[in-house]
PDB file of C-alpha atoms in Angstrom:
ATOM      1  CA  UNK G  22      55.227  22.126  24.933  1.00 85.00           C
ATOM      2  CA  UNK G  23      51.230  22.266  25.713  1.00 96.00           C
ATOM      3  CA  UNK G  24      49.497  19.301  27.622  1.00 96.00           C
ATOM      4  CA  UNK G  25      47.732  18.959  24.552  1.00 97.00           C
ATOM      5  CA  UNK G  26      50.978  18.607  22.149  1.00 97.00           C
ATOM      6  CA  UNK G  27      52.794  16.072  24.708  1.00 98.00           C
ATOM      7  CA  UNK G  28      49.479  13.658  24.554  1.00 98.00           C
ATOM      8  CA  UNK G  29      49.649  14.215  20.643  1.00 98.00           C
ATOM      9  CA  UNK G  30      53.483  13.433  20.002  1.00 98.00           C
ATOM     10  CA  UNK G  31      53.048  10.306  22.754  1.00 98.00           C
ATOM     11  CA  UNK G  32      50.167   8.894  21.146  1.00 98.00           C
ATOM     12  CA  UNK G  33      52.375   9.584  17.215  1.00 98.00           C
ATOM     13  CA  UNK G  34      55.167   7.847  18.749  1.00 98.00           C
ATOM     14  CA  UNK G  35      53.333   5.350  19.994  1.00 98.00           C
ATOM     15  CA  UNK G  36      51.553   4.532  16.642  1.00 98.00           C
ATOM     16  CA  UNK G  37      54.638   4.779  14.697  1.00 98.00           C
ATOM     17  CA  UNK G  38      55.893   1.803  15.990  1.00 98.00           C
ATOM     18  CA  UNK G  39      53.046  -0.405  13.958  1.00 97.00           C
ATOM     19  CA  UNK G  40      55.003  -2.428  11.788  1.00 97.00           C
ATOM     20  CA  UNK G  41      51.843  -2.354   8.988  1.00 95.00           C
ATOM     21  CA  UNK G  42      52.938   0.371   6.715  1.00 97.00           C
ATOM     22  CA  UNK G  43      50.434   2.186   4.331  1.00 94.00           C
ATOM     23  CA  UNK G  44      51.327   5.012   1.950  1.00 94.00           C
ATOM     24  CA  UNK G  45      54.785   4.792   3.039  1.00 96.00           C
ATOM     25  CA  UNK G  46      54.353   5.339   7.159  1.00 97.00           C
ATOM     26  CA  UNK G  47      52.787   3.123   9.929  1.00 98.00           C
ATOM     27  CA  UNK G  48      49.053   2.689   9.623  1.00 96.00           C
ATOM     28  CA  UNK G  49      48.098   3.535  12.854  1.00 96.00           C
ATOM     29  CA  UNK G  50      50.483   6.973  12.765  1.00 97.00           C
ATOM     30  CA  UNK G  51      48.658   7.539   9.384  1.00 97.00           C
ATOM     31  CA  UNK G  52      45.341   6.722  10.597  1.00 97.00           C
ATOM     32  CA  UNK G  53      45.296   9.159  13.991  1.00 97.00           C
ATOM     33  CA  UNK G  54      46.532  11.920  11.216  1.00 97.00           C
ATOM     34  CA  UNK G  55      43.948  11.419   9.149  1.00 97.00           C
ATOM     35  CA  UNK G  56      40.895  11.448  11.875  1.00 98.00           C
ATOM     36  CA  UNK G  57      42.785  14.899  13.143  1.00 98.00           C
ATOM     37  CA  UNK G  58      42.436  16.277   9.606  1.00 97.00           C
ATOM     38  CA  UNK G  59      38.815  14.985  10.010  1.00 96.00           C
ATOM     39  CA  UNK G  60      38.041  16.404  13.305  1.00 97.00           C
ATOM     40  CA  UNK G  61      39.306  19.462  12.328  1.00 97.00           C
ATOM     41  CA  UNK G  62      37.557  20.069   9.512  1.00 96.00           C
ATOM     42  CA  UNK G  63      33.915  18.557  10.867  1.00 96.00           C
ATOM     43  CA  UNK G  64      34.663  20.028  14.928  1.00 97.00           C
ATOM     44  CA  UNK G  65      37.683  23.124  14.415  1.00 97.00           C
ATOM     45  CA  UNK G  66      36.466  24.349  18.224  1.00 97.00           C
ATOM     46  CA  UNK G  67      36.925  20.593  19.401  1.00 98.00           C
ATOM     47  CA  UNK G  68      38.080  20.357  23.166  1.00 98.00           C
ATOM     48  CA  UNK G  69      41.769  19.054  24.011  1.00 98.00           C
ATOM     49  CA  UNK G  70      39.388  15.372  25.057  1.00 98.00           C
ATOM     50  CA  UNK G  71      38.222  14.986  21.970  1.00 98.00           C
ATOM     51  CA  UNK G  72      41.045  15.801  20.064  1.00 98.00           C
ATOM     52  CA  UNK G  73      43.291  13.134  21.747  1.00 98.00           C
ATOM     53  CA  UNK G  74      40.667  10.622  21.692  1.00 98.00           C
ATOM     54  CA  UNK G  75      40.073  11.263  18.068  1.00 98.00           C
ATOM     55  CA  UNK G  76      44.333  10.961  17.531  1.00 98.00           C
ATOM     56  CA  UNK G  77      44.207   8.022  20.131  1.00 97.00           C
ATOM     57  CA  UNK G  78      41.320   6.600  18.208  1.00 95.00           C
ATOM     58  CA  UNK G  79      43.330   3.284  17.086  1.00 95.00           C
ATOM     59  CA  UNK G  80      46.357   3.372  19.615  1.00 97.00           C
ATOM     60  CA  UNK G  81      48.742   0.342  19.127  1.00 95.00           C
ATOM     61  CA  UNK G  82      45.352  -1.386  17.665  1.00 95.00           C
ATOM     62  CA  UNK G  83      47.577  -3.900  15.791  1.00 95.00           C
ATOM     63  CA  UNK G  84      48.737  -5.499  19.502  1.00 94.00           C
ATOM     64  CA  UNK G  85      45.221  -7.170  19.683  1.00 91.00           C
ATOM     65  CA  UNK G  86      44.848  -8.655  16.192  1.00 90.00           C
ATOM     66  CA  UNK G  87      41.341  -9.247  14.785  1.00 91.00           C
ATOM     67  CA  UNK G  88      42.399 -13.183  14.311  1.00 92.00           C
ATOM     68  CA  UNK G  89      42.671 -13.688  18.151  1.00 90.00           C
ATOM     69  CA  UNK G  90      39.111 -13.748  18.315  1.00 92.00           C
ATOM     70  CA  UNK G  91      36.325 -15.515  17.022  1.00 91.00           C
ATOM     71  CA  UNK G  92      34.922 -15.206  13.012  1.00 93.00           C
ATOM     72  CA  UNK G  93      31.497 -13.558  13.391  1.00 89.00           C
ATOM     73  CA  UNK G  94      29.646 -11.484  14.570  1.00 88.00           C
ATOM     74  CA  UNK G  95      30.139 -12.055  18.760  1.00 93.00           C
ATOM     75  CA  UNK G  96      33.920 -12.169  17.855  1.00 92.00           C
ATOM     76  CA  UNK G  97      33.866  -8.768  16.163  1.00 90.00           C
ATOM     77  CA  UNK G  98      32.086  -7.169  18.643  1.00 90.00           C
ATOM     78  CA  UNK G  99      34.177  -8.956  21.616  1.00 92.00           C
ATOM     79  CA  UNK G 100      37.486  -7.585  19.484  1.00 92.00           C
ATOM     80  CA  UNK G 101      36.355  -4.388  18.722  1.00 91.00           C
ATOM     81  CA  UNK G 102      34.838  -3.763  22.839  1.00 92.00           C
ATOM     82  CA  UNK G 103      38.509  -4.703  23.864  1.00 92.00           C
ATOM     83  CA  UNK G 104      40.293  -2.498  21.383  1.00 93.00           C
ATOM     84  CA  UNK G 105      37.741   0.431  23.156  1.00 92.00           C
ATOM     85  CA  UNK G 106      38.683  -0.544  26.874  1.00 93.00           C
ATOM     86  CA  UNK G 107      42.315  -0.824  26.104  1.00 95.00           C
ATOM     87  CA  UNK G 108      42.591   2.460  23.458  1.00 96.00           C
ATOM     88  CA  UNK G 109      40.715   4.786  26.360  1.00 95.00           C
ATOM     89  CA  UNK G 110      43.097   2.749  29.285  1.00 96.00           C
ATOM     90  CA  UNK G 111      46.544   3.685  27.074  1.00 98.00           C
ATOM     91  CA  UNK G 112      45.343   7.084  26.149  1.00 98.00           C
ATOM     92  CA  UNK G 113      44.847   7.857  29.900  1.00 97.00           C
ATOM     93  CA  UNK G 114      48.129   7.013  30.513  1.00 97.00           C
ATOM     94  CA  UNK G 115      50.060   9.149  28.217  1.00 98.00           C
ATOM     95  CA  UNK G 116      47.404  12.400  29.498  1.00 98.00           C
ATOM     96  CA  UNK G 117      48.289  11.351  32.814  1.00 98.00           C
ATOM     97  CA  UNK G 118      52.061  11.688  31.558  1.00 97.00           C
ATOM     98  CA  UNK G 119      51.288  14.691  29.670  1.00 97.00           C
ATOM     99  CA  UNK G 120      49.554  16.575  32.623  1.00 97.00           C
ATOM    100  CA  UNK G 121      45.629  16.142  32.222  1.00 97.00           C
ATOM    101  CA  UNK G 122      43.721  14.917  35.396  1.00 97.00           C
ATOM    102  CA  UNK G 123      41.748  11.877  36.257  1.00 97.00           C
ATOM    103  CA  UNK G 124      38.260  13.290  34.925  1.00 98.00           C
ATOM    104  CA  UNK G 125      39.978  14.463  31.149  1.00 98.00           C
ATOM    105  CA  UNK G 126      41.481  10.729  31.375  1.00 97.00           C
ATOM    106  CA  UNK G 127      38.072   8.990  32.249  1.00 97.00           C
ATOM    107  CA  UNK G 128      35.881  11.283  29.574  1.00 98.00           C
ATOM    108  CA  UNK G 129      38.420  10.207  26.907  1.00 98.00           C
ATOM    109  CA  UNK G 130      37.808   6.565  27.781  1.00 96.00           C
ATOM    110  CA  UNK G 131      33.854   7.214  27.798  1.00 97.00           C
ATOM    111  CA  UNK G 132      34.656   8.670  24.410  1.00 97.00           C
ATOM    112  CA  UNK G 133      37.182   5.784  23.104  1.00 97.00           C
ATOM    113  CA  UNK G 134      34.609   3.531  24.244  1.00 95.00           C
ATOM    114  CA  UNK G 135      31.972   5.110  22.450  1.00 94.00           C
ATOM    115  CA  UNK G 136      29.233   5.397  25.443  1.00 94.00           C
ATOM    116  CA  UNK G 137      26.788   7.529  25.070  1.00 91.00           C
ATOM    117  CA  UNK G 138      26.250   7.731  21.231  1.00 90.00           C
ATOM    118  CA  UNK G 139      23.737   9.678  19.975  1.00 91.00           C
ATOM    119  CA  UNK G 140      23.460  10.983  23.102  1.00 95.00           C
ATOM    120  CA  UNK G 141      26.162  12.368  24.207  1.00 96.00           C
ATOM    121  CA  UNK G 142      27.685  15.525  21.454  1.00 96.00           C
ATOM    122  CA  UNK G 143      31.162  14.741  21.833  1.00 97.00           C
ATOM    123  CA  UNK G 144      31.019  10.655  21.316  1.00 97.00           C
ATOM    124  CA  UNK G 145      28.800  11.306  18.391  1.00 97.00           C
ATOM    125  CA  UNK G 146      31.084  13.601  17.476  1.00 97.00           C
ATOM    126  CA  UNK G 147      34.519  11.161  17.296  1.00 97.00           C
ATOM    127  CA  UNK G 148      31.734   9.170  15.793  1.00 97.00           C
ATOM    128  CA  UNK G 149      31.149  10.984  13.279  1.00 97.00           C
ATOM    129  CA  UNK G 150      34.601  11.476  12.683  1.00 97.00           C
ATOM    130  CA  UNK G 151      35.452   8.064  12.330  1.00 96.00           C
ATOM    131  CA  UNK G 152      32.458   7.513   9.766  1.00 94.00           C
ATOM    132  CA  UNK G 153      34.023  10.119   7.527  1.00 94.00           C
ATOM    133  CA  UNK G 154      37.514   8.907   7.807  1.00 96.00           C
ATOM    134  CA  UNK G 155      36.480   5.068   7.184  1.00 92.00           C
ATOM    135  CA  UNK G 156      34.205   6.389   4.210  1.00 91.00           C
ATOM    136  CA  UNK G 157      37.073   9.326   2.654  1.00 91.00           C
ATOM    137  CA  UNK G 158      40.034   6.723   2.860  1.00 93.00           C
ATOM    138  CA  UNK G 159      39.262   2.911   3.891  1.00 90.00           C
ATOM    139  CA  UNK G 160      35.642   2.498   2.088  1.00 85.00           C
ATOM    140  CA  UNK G 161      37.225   2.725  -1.704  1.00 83.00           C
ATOM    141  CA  UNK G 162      39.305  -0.070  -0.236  1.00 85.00           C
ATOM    142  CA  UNK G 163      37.183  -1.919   1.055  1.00 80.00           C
ATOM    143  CA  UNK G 164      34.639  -2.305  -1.166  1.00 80.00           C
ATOM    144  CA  UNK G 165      36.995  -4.076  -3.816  1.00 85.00           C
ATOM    145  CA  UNK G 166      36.711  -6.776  -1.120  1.00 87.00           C
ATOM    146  CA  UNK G 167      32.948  -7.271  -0.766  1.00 85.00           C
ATOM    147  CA  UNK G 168      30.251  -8.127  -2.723  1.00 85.00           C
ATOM    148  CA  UNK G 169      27.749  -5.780  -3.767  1.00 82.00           C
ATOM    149  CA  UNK G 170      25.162  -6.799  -1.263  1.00 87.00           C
ATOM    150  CA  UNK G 171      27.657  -6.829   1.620  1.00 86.00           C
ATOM    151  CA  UNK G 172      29.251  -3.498   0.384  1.00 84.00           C
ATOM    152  CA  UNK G 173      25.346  -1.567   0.801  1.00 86.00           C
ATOM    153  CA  UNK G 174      25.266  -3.494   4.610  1.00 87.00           C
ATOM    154  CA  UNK G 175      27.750  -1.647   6.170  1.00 87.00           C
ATOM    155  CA  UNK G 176      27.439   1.511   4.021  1.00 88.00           C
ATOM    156  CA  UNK G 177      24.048   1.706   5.630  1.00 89.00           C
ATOM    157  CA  UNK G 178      25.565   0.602   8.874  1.00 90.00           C
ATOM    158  CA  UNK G 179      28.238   3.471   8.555  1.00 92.00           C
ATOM    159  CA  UNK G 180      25.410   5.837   8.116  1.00 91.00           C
ATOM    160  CA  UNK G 181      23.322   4.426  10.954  1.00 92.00           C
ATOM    161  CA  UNK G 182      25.614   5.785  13.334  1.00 93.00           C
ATOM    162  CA  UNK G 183      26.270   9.112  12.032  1.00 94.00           C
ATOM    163  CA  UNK G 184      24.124  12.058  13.050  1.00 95.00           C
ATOM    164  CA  UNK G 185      22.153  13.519  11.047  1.00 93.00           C
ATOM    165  CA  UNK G 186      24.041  16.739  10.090  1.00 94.00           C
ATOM    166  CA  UNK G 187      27.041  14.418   9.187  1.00 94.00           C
ATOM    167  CA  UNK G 188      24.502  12.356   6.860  1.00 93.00           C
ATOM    168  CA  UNK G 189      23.585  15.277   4.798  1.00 92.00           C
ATOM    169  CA  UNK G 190      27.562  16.633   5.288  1.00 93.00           C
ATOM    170  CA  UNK G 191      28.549  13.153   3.633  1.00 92.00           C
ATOM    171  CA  UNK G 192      26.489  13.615   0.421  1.00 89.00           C
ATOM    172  CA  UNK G 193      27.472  16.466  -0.151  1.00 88.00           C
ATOM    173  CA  UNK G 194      31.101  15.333   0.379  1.00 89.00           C
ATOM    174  CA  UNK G 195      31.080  12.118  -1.272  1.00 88.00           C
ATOM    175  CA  UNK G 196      29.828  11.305  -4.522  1.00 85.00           C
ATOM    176  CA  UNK G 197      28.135   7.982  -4.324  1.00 81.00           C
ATOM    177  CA  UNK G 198      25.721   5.893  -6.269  1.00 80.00           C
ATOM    178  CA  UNK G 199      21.842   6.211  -5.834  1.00 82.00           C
ATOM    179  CA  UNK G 200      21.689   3.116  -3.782  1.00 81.00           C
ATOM    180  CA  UNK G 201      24.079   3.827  -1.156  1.00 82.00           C
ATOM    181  CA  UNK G 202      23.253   7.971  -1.139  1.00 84.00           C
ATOM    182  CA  UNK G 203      19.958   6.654  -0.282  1.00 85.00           C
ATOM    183  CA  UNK G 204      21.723   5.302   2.914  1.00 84.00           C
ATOM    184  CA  UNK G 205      22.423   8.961   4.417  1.00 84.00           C
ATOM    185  CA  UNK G 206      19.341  10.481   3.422  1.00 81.00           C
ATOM    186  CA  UNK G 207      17.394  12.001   6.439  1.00 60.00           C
TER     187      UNK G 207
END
């Protein structure tokens, strides 16, 4: 088996073991499928890195729930720079396990982490990735949960961190209304 398929299976195994089950399978397992199916089809010449990182993407995330930290805004962002430092720390681990050196296990935690975006091509990359996962599978979702208002916030948010290639991939992609299209527009 490859470097690249060891890190894969680990982080699968490792994900099937959320006990939150969507679509029949653990939501974490189901989740680093999906952002490989989106990888693949945004990035097909994607390095082993950022094809981990995008699997790894929400490693064990339901370990650190949301509700351990505070409501708002600071809380979300504490939460979500935790999940980052401890996704990149577990994914090195299992490259470690699965052969990759120190330098592929620190650039997948500068990835995980997300430092560098918009600067750096591959984190905008996962990035982008993540954007068209959320908006393909979770948005739907989500938006029978918000108001109208809120729903438009974090569409334009979503877009906001996208480049600009993905902005104008995503309406061609996704049929949305004038207001949020207006969102990705470059």
């Amino acid at each position: 088996m490859s470097n690249l398929a060891q890190a894969l299976t680990a982080i699968d195994a490792a994900n099937a073991a959320d006990p939150n089950v969507e679509d029949g399978k653990p939501a974490a397992l189901l989740y680093g499928e999906r952002m490989t199916a989106e990888l693949d089809a945004l990035f097909p010449d994607a390095s082993e890195v950022l094809q981990i990182a995008a699997r790894g993407q929400h490693i064990e995330r339901w370990l650190l729930p949301r509700k351990d930290y505070p409501m708002g805004k600071a809380g979300y962002y504490a939460w979500r720079k935790e999940q980052g430092r401890r996704h990149g720390e577990r994914v090195a681990g299992i490259m470690a396990d699965a052969g990759y050196g120190e330098e592929a296990q620190a650039r997948a935690g500068v990835l995980l982490r997300k430092e560098g975006i918009k600067k750096d091509a591959e984190v905008q990359a996962l990035e982008d990735v993540i954007c068209f996962t959320f908006i393909r599978w979770y948005l739907g979702p989500f938006a029978e949960t918000r108001s109208a208002e809120d729903l438009e916030k974090i569409v334009v948010k979503t877009a906001r961190k996208m480049s600009e290639a993905a902005r104008t991939r995503a309406l061609g992609e996704f049929p949305m209304p004038d207001n949020l299209a207006a969102a990705f527009k470059v």
